[in-house]
Amino acid sequence: MVSAITKAAAAATERRPGGFIALRWLFLVACTVLAFWNTIVAVVEEMRAQTLIVYVPVLIILCVIAAVGVSWRRVDEPPIYDRQTDVIVGMVVLILALAMKSLVNPRYTRSYLTTHMDLLALWLFVLGAAILVFGLRPVARYRWVWLLFLLVFPVPMRAVLLSMGGTSLAAGFILVLVAMAATAIAVGTGRSTKRSRRWSPEPSGWSCWALST
């Protein structure tokens, strides 16, 4: 039954790939907003107070730009997708996100403005939901984007900022470094892919037979 549904969904996606991908992203964003509505409201209130958390929207935009750059990369990989593995890994990550939000975050109530453990739970939730919706292999293809999006957890940013003096100039310099990393992810992967396609020889008949077996 599951295999039949998976095949039907794959056939529909092949007919209209862009529309189904957009619907999946809308579903993922809607689930994230519903699950972390309190966190989003708290972040908006802190942004109005002009705290360090104002970098979060900029980080999200940079992650989107980096993801678009990675999506332009043409990846030649075997069409092997194990939905059971996707479900297992995705559910484990979602359980970690739930534990982070409901168990760990309340323990840091007094230092909530500094730690924001719920933002780390949000990152885990988006990662697990993406694995369930898109699959483990496509999510792993954007691994550097996910690593960049991990900076939504503000503790490393605060530590670096304080070590550099905590001034607005240091905050701007850190954002420039993050923007450089996003540009390297978006542009650098495309260059390496073109180079590999240019110099990689065509597979021989023996190698195709070995891969098929």
Short mmCIF file of N, CA, C and O in Angstrom, two decimals, residues 36 64 84 92 107 112 117 121 154 160 177 200:
data_model
loop_
_atom_site.label_atom_id
_atom_site.label_comp_id
_atom_site.label_asym_id
_atom_site.label_seq_id
_atom_site.Cartn_x
_atom_site.Cartn_y
_atom_site.Cartn_z
N PHE A 36 5.68 26.58 16.15
CA PHE A 36 6.57 27.52 16.83
C PHE A 36 6.03 28.95 16.76
O PHE A 36 6.81 29.90 16.57
N VAL A 64 18.15 31.07 1.90
CA VAL A 64 17.34 30.87 0.69
C VAL A 64 18.19 31.08 -0.55
O VAL A 64 18.12 30.31 -1.52
N GLN A 84 11.27 4.18 4.03
CA GLN A 84 11.30 3.72 5.41
C GLN A 84 12.43 4.41 6.19
O GLN A 84 12.24 4.83 7.33
N VAL A 92 12.83 10.54 14.24
CA VAL A 92 13.80 10.69 15.33
C VAL A 92 14.17 12.17 15.51
O VAL A 92 14.23 12.69 16.64
N ARG A 107 13.88 24.81 31.00
CA ARG A 107 14.95 24.87 32.01
C ARG A 107 15.79 26.14 31.89
O ARG A 107 16.54 26.47 32.81
N TYR A 112 16.38 33.02 28.79
CA TYR A 112 15.75 32.75 27.49
C TYR A 112 16.26 33.70 26.42
O TYR A 112 16.54 33.29 25.28
N MET A 117 16.79 28.38 23.24
CA MET A 117 16.84 26.97 22.89
C MET A 117 15.69 26.57 21.97
O MET A 117 15.79 25.57 21.25
N ALA A 121 15.40 24.11 18.62
CA ALA A 121 14.32 23.15 18.40
C ALA A 121 13.63 23.41 17.06
O ALA A 121 13.23 22.47 16.37
N PRO A 154 21.24 31.40 18.50
CA PRO A 154 22.05 32.62 18.67
C PRO A 154 23.25 32.49 19.59
O PRO A 154 24.05 33.43 19.65
N VAL A 160 30.77 34.81 19.57
CA VAL A 160 31.71 35.45 18.65
C VAL A 160 31.63 36.97 18.76
O VAL A 160 32.64 37.68 18.75
N LEU A 177 30.66 38.08 7.10
CA LEU A 177 31.23 36.73 7.02
C LEU A 177 30.16 35.69 6.70
O LEU A 177 30.39 34.77 5.90
N SER A 200 35.08 14.29 -16.02
CA SER A 200 34.72 12.90 -15.72
C SER A 200 34.44 12.16 -17.01
O SER A 200 33.70 12.64 -17.87
#
